[in-house]
Short mmCIF file of C-alpha atoms in Angstrom, two decimals:
data_model
loop_
_atom_site.label_atom_id
_atom_site.label_comp_id
_atom_site.label_asym_id
_atom_site.label_seq_id
_atom_site.Cartn_x
_atom_site.Cartn_y
_atom_site.Cartn_z
CA UNK A 22 8.04 13.13 11.88
CA UNK A 23 11.21 13.77 10.22
CA UNK A 24 14.29 11.50 10.82
CA UNK A 25 15.40 11.64 14.40
CA UNK A 26 18.74 13.07 13.29
CA UNK A 27 18.51 15.01 9.98
CA UNK A 28 21.44 14.71 7.60
CA UNK A 29 23.28 17.99 6.69
CA UNK A 30 21.34 20.23 4.33
CA UNK A 31 22.41 22.72 1.73
CA UNK A 32 25.20 25.23 2.63
CA UNK A 33 24.26 27.62 5.24
CA UNK A 34 25.24 30.53 2.80
CA UNK A 35 22.22 29.63 0.70
CA UNK A 36 19.98 29.80 3.92
CA UNK A 37 21.18 33.09 4.85
CA UNK A 38 20.77 34.47 1.28
CA UNK A 39 17.23 33.07 1.07
CA UNK A 40 16.33 35.24 4.19
CA UNK A 41 18.13 38.56 3.22
CA UNK A 42 15.58 39.54 0.61
CA UNK A 43 12.53 38.45 2.39
CA UNK A 44 9.83 41.19 2.65
CA UNK A 45 8.81 41.21 6.12
CA UNK A 46 6.05 43.81 5.95
CA UNK A 47 3.81 43.98 9.03
CA UNK A 48 0.85 42.84 7.14
CA UNK A 49 2.64 39.50 6.31
CA UNK A 50 3.65 38.90 9.93
CA UNK A 51 0.41 39.86 11.41
CA UNK A 52 -0.43 41.93 14.50
CA UNK A 53 -1.70 40.73 17.87
CA UNK A 54 -4.86 41.99 19.43
CA UNK A 55 -4.18 40.41 22.88
CA UNK A 56 -4.81 42.32 25.96
CA UNK A 57 -2.60 45.43 26.05
CA UNK A 58 -0.26 46.39 28.70
CA UNK A 59 1.78 49.48 29.60
CA UNK A 60 4.81 47.33 29.92
CA UNK A 61 7.39 47.94 27.16
CA UNK A 62 8.48 44.64 25.89
CA UNK A 63 12.09 44.66 24.32
CA UNK A 64 13.04 41.08 24.48
CA UNK A 65 11.26 37.68 24.38
CA UNK A 66 12.54 34.15 24.89
CA UNK A 67 12.35 31.33 22.48
CA UNK A 68 13.04 27.60 22.76
CA UNK A 69 13.42 25.05 20.03
CA UNK A 70 15.37 21.93 19.31
CA UNK A 71 17.13 23.12 16.12
CA UNK A 72 20.66 22.69 17.67
CA UNK A 73 22.37 21.27 14.50
CA UNK A 74 23.62 23.20 11.42
CA UNK A 75 22.37 24.51 9.04
CA UNK A 76 18.96 24.70 10.88
CA UNK A 77 20.32 26.21 13.97
CA UNK A 78 21.62 29.27 12.08
CA UNK A 79 18.84 29.53 9.46
CA UNK A 80 15.98 29.37 12.02
CA UNK A 81 17.91 31.75 14.23
CA UNK A 82 18.12 34.21 11.40
CA UNK A 83 14.46 33.83 10.66
CA UNK A 84 13.59 34.36 14.48
CA UNK A 85 15.82 37.50 14.48
CA UNK A 86 14.16 38.93 11.35
CA UNK A 87 10.68 38.49 12.86
CA UNK A 88 11.76 39.81 16.21
CA UNK A 89 12.98 42.90 14.47
CA UNK A 90 9.69 43.22 12.80
CA UNK A 91 7.90 42.91 16.07
CA UNK A 92 10.24 45.35 17.79
CA UNK A 93 11.88 42.84 20.16
CA UNK A 94 15.14 41.13 20.50
CA UNK A 95 15.26 37.34 20.55
CA UNK A 96 16.79 35.41 23.49
CA UNK A 97 16.91 31.88 21.99
CA UNK A 98 17.76 28.67 23.69
CA UNK A 99 18.33 25.33 21.60
CA UNK A 100 18.02 21.99 23.43
CA UNK A 101 18.49 18.49 22.22
CA UNK A 102 15.14 16.98 20.79
CA UNK A 103 15.12 14.21 23.24
CA UNK A 104 15.21 16.58 26.23
CA UNK A 105 12.62 19.19 25.00
CA UNK A 106 9.42 17.68 26.45
CA UNK A 107 10.91 16.99 30.04
CA UNK A 108 12.33 20.45 30.05
CA UNK A 109 8.93 21.99 28.94
CA UNK A 110 7.03 20.11 31.60
CA UNK A 111 9.52 21.27 34.20
CA UNK A 112 9.21 24.84 33.08
CA UNK A 113 5.55 24.53 33.05
CA UNK A 114 5.38 23.46 36.74
CA UNK A 115 7.87 26.20 37.68
CA UNK A 116 6.08 28.83 35.59
CA UNK A 117 9.24 29.60 33.72
CA UNK A 118 8.11 28.79 30.15
CA UNK A 119 9.61 30.65 27.23
CA UNK A 120 7.60 33.22 25.36
CA UNK A 121 7.66 31.22 22.06
CA UNK A 122 8.03 27.49 22.03
CA UNK A 123 8.57 25.10 19.20
CA UNK A 124 7.20 21.49 19.43
CA UNK A 125 7.38 18.46 17.24
CA UNK A 126 3.76 18.20 16.22
CA UNK A 127 2.89 14.97 17.92
CA UNK A 128 3.90 16.45 21.17
CA UNK A 129 1.61 19.38 20.99
CA UNK A 130 -1.44 17.36 22.36
CA UNK A 131 0.57 16.43 25.53
CA UNK A 132 1.63 19.98 26.33
CA UNK A 133 -1.65 21.71 25.42
CA UNK A 134 -3.50 19.28 27.69
CA UNK A 135 -1.53 20.67 30.59
CA UNK A 136 -2.86 24.15 29.98
CA UNK A 137 0.61 25.35 29.04
CA UNK A 138 -0.30 26.84 25.83
CA UNK A 139 -2.58 29.69 24.65
CA UNK A 140 -5.01 29.25 21.72
CA UNK A 141 -3.77 31.20 18.80
CA UNK A 142 -7.18 32.64 18.17
CA UNK A 143 -6.60 34.67 21.22
CA UNK A 144 -4.07 36.67 19.17
CA UNK A 145 -6.11 36.76 15.91
CA UNK A 146 -3.47 34.77 14.15
CA UNK A 147 -4.79 33.64 10.86
CA UNK A 148 -5.18 29.89 10.08
CA UNK A 149 -6.44 30.49 6.51
CA UNK A 150 -5.12 28.29 3.76
CA UNK A 151 -3.14 25.81 5.92
CA UNK A 152 -3.51 22.22 4.94
CA UNK A 153 -6.05 20.31 6.84
CA UNK A 154 -3.50 17.86 8.24
CA UNK A 155 -1.25 20.81 9.47
CA UNK A 156 -4.18 22.25 11.29
CA UNK A 157 -5.15 18.96 12.95
CA UNK A 158 -1.59 18.49 14.11
CA UNK A 159 -1.71 21.91 15.85
CA UNK A 160 -5.21 21.32 17.30
CA UNK A 161 -6.17 20.20 20.76
CA UNK A 162 -10.01 19.97 21.74
CA UNK A 163 -10.97 21.96 18.64
CA UNK A 164 -8.69 24.92 19.39
CA UNK A 165 -5.46 25.68 17.29
CA UNK A 166 -2.44 26.05 19.52
CA UNK A 167 0.46 25.71 17.09
CA UNK A 168 1.24 26.31 13.36
CA UNK A 169 4.00 24.78 11.41
CA UNK A 170 5.56 26.98 8.79
CA UNK A 171 6.76 23.92 6.93
CA UNK A 172 6.14 20.15 7.11
CA UNK A 173 7.41 16.88 5.64
CA UNK A 174 6.20 13.30 5.01
CA UNK A 175 7.55 10.13 3.17
CA UNK A 176 7.50 8.75 -0.28
CA UNK A 177 9.06 6.03 -2.38
CA UNK A 178 12.51 6.88 -3.78
CA UNK A 179 13.79 4.82 -6.75
CA UNK A 180 17.03 4.65 -8.51
CA UNK A 181 16.48 5.48 -12.10
CA UNK A 182 19.47 3.71 -13.45
CA UNK A 183 18.83 0.33 -11.62
CA UNK A 184 15.11 0.43 -12.59
CA UNK A 185 15.76 1.45 -16.21
CA UNK A 186 18.43 -1.40 -16.59
CA UNK A 187 15.85 -3.96 -15.24
CA UNK A 188 13.08 -2.68 -17.33
CA UNK A 189 10.98 -1.77 -14.40
CA UNK A 190 8.73 1.31 -14.01
CA UNK A 191 8.01 2.93 -10.67
CA UNK A 192 5.22 0.88 -8.99
CA UNK A 193 1.80 2.39 -8.18
CA UNK A 194 0.07 -0.61 -6.53
CA UNK A 195 1.05 -3.12 -3.99
CA UNK A 196 1.17 -5.95 -6.70
CA UNK A 197 3.34 -3.94 -8.86
CA UNK A 198 5.54 -3.11 -5.76
CA UNK A 199 6.00 -6.62 -4.93
CA UNK A 200 6.70 -7.66 -8.60
CA UNK A 201 9.24 -4.81 -8.93
CA UNK A 202 10.98 -5.53 -5.82
CA UNK A 203 11.32 -9.14 -6.63
CA UNK A 204 12.75 -8.42 -9.93
CA UNK A 205 15.17 -5.79 -8.60
CA UNK A 206 16.59 -8.20 -6.01
CA UNK A 207 19.77 -9.87 -6.98
CA UNK A 208 23.05 -10.49 -5.16
CA UNK A 209 23.57 -8.08 -2.36
CA UNK A 210 21.03 -5.68 -3.85
CA UNK A 211 17.49 -5.69 -2.44
CA UNK A 212 14.55 -4.40 -4.32
CA UNK A 213 13.23 -2.21 -1.51
CA UNK A 214 14.40 -0.86 1.90
CA UNK A 215 12.17 0.41 4.64
CA UNK A 216 12.40 0.84 8.40
CA UNK A 217 10.53 -1.55 10.61
CA UNK A 218 12.33 -1.00 13.83
CA UNK A 219 10.59 -1.07 17.30
CA UNK A 220 10.22 2.70 17.51
CA UNK A 221 7.84 5.46 16.41
CA UNK A 222 9.83 5.53 13.16
CA UNK A 223 8.91 2.00 12.46
CA UNK A 224 5.23 2.98 12.94
CA UNK A 225 5.73 6.12 10.89
CA UNK A 226 7.00 4.21 7.94
CA UNK A 227 4.09 1.84 8.02
CA UNK A 228 1.28 4.36 8.27
CA UNK A 229 1.16 5.02 4.37
CA UNK A 230 0.25 1.56 3.50
CA UNK A 231 -2.03 1.23 6.60
CA UNK A 232 -3.87 4.53 6.16
CA UNK A 233 -4.13 4.30 2.25
CA UNK A 234 -5.88 0.94 2.66
CA UNK A 235 -8.49 2.37 5.16
CA UNK A 236 -6.70 1.11 8.28
CA UNK A 237 -7.39 3.06 11.50
CA UNK A 238 -5.07 3.72 14.41
CA UNK A 239 -8.05 3.53 16.95
CA UNK A 240 -8.46 -0.15 16.18
CA UNK A 241 -5.58 -1.99 14.44
CA UNK A 242 -6.92 -5.56 14.40
CA UNK A 243 -8.96 -5.15 11.29
CA UNK A 244 -8.79 -6.63 7.72
CA UNK A 245 -7.51 -3.26 6.23
CA UNK A 246 -4.51 -3.03 8.62
CA UNK A 247 -3.89 -6.76 8.36
CA UNK A 248 -3.68 -6.54 4.56
CA UNK A 249 -1.05 -3.76 4.98
CA UNK A 250 0.94 -5.72 7.49
CA UNK A 251 0.76 -8.82 5.19
CA UNK A 252 2.40 -6.67 2.38
CA UNK A 253 5.28 -5.74 4.74
CA UNK A 254 5.61 -9.29 5.91
CA UNK A 255 5.47 -10.72 2.36
CA UNK A 256 8.18 -8.32 1.21
CA UNK A 257 10.50 -9.42 3.97
CA UNK A 258 9.63 -13.08 3.81
CA UNK A 259 10.21 -13.20 0.07
CA UNK A 260 13.70 -11.61 0.40
CA UNK A 261 12.83 -8.53 -1.47
CA UNK A 262 13.44 -6.47 1.75
CA UNK A 263 16.34 -7.37 4.09
CA UNK A 264 15.44 -8.75 7.43
CA UNK A 265 17.73 -6.07 8.86
CA UNK A 266 14.84 -3.71 8.38
CA UNK A 267 13.72 -4.83 11.78
CA UNK A 268 16.52 -2.72 13.17
CA UNK A 269 17.31 -0.03 10.57
CA UNK A 270 16.74 3.59 11.15
CA UNK A 271 15.69 5.84 8.30
CA UNK A 272 19.29 7.00 8.13
CA UNK A 273 20.34 3.34 7.57
CA UNK A 274 17.72 3.02 4.93
CA UNK A 275 19.17 6.05 3.14
CA UNK A 276 22.73 4.54 3.36
CA UNK A 277 21.51 1.26 1.78
CA UNK A 278 19.90 3.26 -0.98
CA UNK A 279 23.03 5.37 -1.59
CA UNK A 280 25.26 2.43 -1.65
CA UNK A 281 23.17 0.75 -4.44
CA UNK A 282 22.21 -2.03 -2.05
CA UNK A 283 18.52 -1.04 -2.30
CA UNK A 284 16.81 -0.09 -5.69
CA UNK A 285 13.91 1.65 -3.91
CA UNK A 286 13.43 2.95 -0.47
CA UNK A 287 10.69 4.54 1.78
CA UNK A 288 12.04 7.87 3.20
CA UNK A 289 11.68 11.57 3.42
CA UNK A 290 12.90 14.81 1.86
CA UNK A 291 15.37 15.45 4.53
CA UNK A 292 17.63 12.75 2.92
CA UNK A 293 17.82 14.85 -0.42
CA UNK A 294 20.80 16.86 0.56
CA UNK A 295 22.89 13.55 1.20
CA UNK A 296 21.45 11.96 -1.97
CA UNK A 297 22.51 15.00 -4.04
CA UNK A 298 26.04 14.83 -2.81
CA UNK A 299 26.46 11.61 -4.91
CA UNK A 300 26.32 12.98 -8.36
CA UNK A 301 26.23 9.57 -10.07
CA UNK A 302 23.07 8.81 -8.20
CA UNK A 303 20.10 9.57 -10.28
CA UNK A 304 16.71 9.16 -8.39
CA UNK A 305 13.18 9.89 -8.74
CA UNK A 306 10.37 10.00 -6.13
CA UNK A 307 6.77 8.74 -6.21
CA UNK A 308 3.92 8.22 -3.88
CA UNK A 309 4.08 5.00 -1.88
CA UNK A 310 1.89 2.51 -3.78
CA UNK A 311 -1.70 1.68 -2.79
CA UNK A 312 -3.33 -1.70 -2.64
CA UNK A 313 -5.64 -1.00 -5.55
CA UNK A 314 -5.56 1.67 -8.26
CA UNK A 315 -7.85 4.46 -7.51
CA UNK A 316 -7.15 4.52 -3.77
CA UNK A 317 -5.81 7.84 -2.38
CA UNK A 318 -2.25 7.76 -0.99
CA UNK A 319 -2.37 9.01 2.69
CA UNK A 320 0.92 9.80 4.21
CA UNK A 321 1.78 10.81 7.84
CA UNK A 322 2.52 14.55 8.64
CA UNK A 323 5.99 15.46 10.01
CA UNK A 324 7.29 18.84 11.15
CA UNK A 325 7.40 21.30 14.00
CA UNK A 326 4.67 23.74 15.32
CA UNK A 327 5.35 27.10 16.89
CA UNK A 328 3.21 28.00 20.06
CA UNK A 329 2.64 30.81 22.50
CA UNK A 330 2.93 29.44 26.04
CA UNK A 331 0.67 30.70 28.79
CA UNK A 332 3.26 32.87 30.62
CA UNK A 333 0.66 35.24 32.32
CA UNK A 334 2.38 38.21 30.81
CA UNK A 335 -0.08 39.52 28.18
CA UNK A 336 2.27 41.95 26.58
CA UNK A 337 4.96 39.47 26.13
CA UNK A 338 2.42 36.96 24.75
CA UNK A 339 1.27 39.61 22.25
CA UNK A 340 4.87 39.96 20.92
CA UNK A 341 5.35 36.32 20.83
CA UNK A 342 2.22 35.95 18.85
CA UNK A 343 3.62 38.42 16.35
CA UNK A 344 6.74 36.42 15.89
CA UNK A 345 4.72 33.06 15.57
CA UNK A 346 2.60 34.75 12.82
CA UNK A 347 5.71 36.11 11.12
CA UNK A 348 7.37 32.73 10.99
CA UNK A 349 4.28 31.47 9.23
CA UNK A 350 4.08 34.23 6.56
CA UNK A 351 3.98 33.19 3.03
CA UNK A 352 7.56 34.59 2.37
CA UNK A 353 9.06 32.65 5.30
CA UNK A 354 7.24 29.45 4.48
CA UNK A 355 8.59 29.45 0.86
CA UNK A 356 12.05 30.32 1.99
CA UNK A 357 12.22 27.86 4.85
CA UNK A 358 10.81 25.13 2.67
CA UNK A 359 13.32 25.61 -0.22
CA UNK A 360 16.33 25.68 1.89
CA UNK A 361 15.32 23.08 4.43
CA UNK A 362 13.91 20.43 1.86
CA UNK A 363 10.53 20.70 3.59
CA UNK A 364 7.00 21.73 2.21
CA UNK A 365 5.11 24.95 2.79
CA UNK A 366 2.03 24.38 5.01
CA UNK A 367 -0.32 26.48 3.13
CA UNK A 368 -2.13 24.83 0.21
CA UNK A 369 -2.02 28.21 -1.69
CA UNK A 370 1.60 27.89 -1.99
CA UNK A 371 1.88 24.40 -3.21
CA UNK A 372 1.68 24.77 -6.88
CA UNK A 373 4.26 27.52 -6.94
CA UNK A 374 6.61 25.77 -4.72
CA UNK A 375 6.39 22.47 -6.68
CA UNK A 376 7.24 24.10 -9.83
CA UNK A 377 10.28 25.91 -8.36
CA UNK A 378 11.39 22.79 -6.55
CA UNK A 379 10.66 19.73 -8.71
CA UNK A 380 12.34 17.18 -6.48
CA UNK A 381 9.90 18.05 -3.67
CA UNK A 382 6.86 18.02 -5.99
CA UNK A 383 5.65 14.55 -4.93
CA UNK A 384 6.04 15.52 -1.20
CA UNK A 385 4.14 18.74 -1.96
CA UNK A 386 1.30 16.70 -3.52
CA UNK A 387 1.14 14.34 -0.52
CA UNK A 388 0.86 17.05 2.07
CA UNK A 389 -2.45 17.93 0.59
CA UNK A 390 -3.82 14.65 2.00
CA UNK A 391 -1.36 13.86 4.85
CA UNK A 392 -2.71 13.15 8.14
CA UNK A 393 -1.63 14.20 11.55
CA UNK A 394 -0.76 11.17 13.74
CA UNK A 395 -2.62 12.78 16.81
CA UNK A 396 -5.63 13.80 14.72
CA UNK A 397 -7.89 11.02 16.01
CA UNK A 398 -6.29 9.89 19.22
CA UNK A 399 -4.81 12.99 20.60
CA UNK A 400 -2.81 12.26 23.79
CA UNK A 401 -3.53 8.62 23.37
CA UNK A 402 -1.41 8.30 20.10
CA UNK A 403 1.93 7.22 21.68
CA UNK A 404 0.29 4.14 23.26
CA UNK A 405 -1.28 3.11 19.96
CA UNK A 406 1.89 3.89 17.95
CA UNK A 407 3.68 1.33 20.35
CA UNK A 408 0.93 -1.29 19.60
CA UNK A 409 1.41 -0.80 15.79
CA UNK A 410 5.27 -1.26 15.86
CA UNK A 411 4.95 -4.09 18.31
CA UNK A 412 2.67 -5.95 15.84
CA UNK A 413 5.08 -5.13 12.88
CA UNK A 414 8.01 -6.67 14.87
CA UNK A 415 5.97 -9.74 15.88
CA UNK A 416 4.64 -10.37 12.26
CA UNK A 417 8.04 -9.82 10.47
CA UNK A 418 10.05 -12.00 12.72
CA UNK A 419 7.46 -14.85 12.00
CA UNK A 420 6.32 -15.14 15.68
CA UNK A 421 2.77 -14.62 14.56
CA UNK A 422 0.70 -14.16 11.43
CA UNK A 423 -0.19 -10.49 10.73
CA UNK A 424 -3.80 -11.03 11.92
CA UNK A 425 -2.62 -12.62 15.39
CA UNK A 426 0.10 -10.08 15.64
CA UNK A 427 -2.29 -7.20 15.40
CA UNK A 428 -4.86 -8.92 17.66
CA UNK A 429 -2.24 -9.35 20.45
CA UNK A 430 -1.01 -5.87 20.12
CA UNK A 431 -4.35 -4.33 20.24
CA UNK A 432 -5.25 -6.31 23.29
CA UNK A 433 -2.26 -5.07 25.20
#
C-alpha cells in the first residue's frame, strides 16, 4: 500500500528519458501461447488508476512502448483509485472489462474470486525470480493472476542533523526506539511520528512491529501482537509520539518530519521526492526496529499488479498478456522503479538497483522479506484489517489496555 495520494515525483522529463532507451526485445516482453484466433487485433483497452502526474504520463509511455512491441495500439482509461473497484465489478457483470487491468494488490483477491481474471499461466508468462511476497500478492487459490513491475513498503526515516546533535544513533530494537524517541522529544519536536488513524493506513503502519514480533493477522489477541500494540501505546502515552497520530495520514506524518517537528517517522519511499525538495533536510532510512536483536524485520508489501481479465476473446487476451509480460520485463522494472521511487519486484535486480539508488537501498532489502497483506486471509483481509486499526484506536485513546483492545476487536 502506498500513500493514498502520492506526492509529486521527479520531473516528467526524467521519466520519459528513462524509457526512450529501453531495449524492448520480444524476448524481454515475452510471447503468449494462448489459444490462437484468426481475428487481427490492432487495439487493446487498458484501465488503471494512475491519473496524477508524473505517473499518468510515465505509465502511459510504458504502455505505449509495450503495445508497439505487441503490435497493438493502447486505448487507455485512468480512473480515480477510490472508484476503480466499483467500476471493475460493474464491468464484470456487464461483460465490458478492459483487456488489461491494473489493481492495487490487496484488491486482487476480491476480483479474482469473481472469476473475472485469467491465470497468467494460461499465457506462459514467467513468474521466475519475483520476490515471494510479490507472487503471494498476485495469487488467488494457488494461481497467479497478477504481477507487479515494482513495489513499495515502509521503513524508519530519521533526521541526521537532529539525531547527531542529540548524540542518538538510529535505533534497531524497540528499547532503543523508545529511548531515542524520548531523548529526541523537546518543545514542539516529537521523537517519532507515525500514522495510527482508523483506516487501512493505520493498520499498514502497525504491521511491521506486529509481524516482526511474530503476530498474525488471523488471530490478533495474542501475546506477540499485544506486545506490539503496547509499544505503540507507550510511545504515545509517554509523549514521544503526538496523540494527533490518531488522526494523521501518512502525508501528515511526512509534513511533520519535513517541518522538523518529528525527528523520526514511519513512512514509504513515495515521500522521497518531497523530502528531496528541501535541500537543508538531511535524512537517512533504516528498517523499523524489532523487539529483540536477531528478529527479522517484516514489512507489508505495497504496489499495483497488472492482470488479464476474462473477456472471452482469446486473441485480445493473448495480446494483453504480451503487454503485461512486457511491463514486467527487467528493463521496465528498473526504469519504473528508479523514476517512481519504488522497488523492482524481481530479487535478481535488487543488488544492482540498490547500488544505483542508495536512498532506496533499505526498502530494496525489506522487499526480500515483505509480506502481502492478503497472503494468509485472502478476501477476508479487509475485515481483519478493520479489527486491527480498531484495536489500535481503542488502546491509544486509553479506552482499554492493549490486551483488552485486541480481545474486543478480535471478537467483533
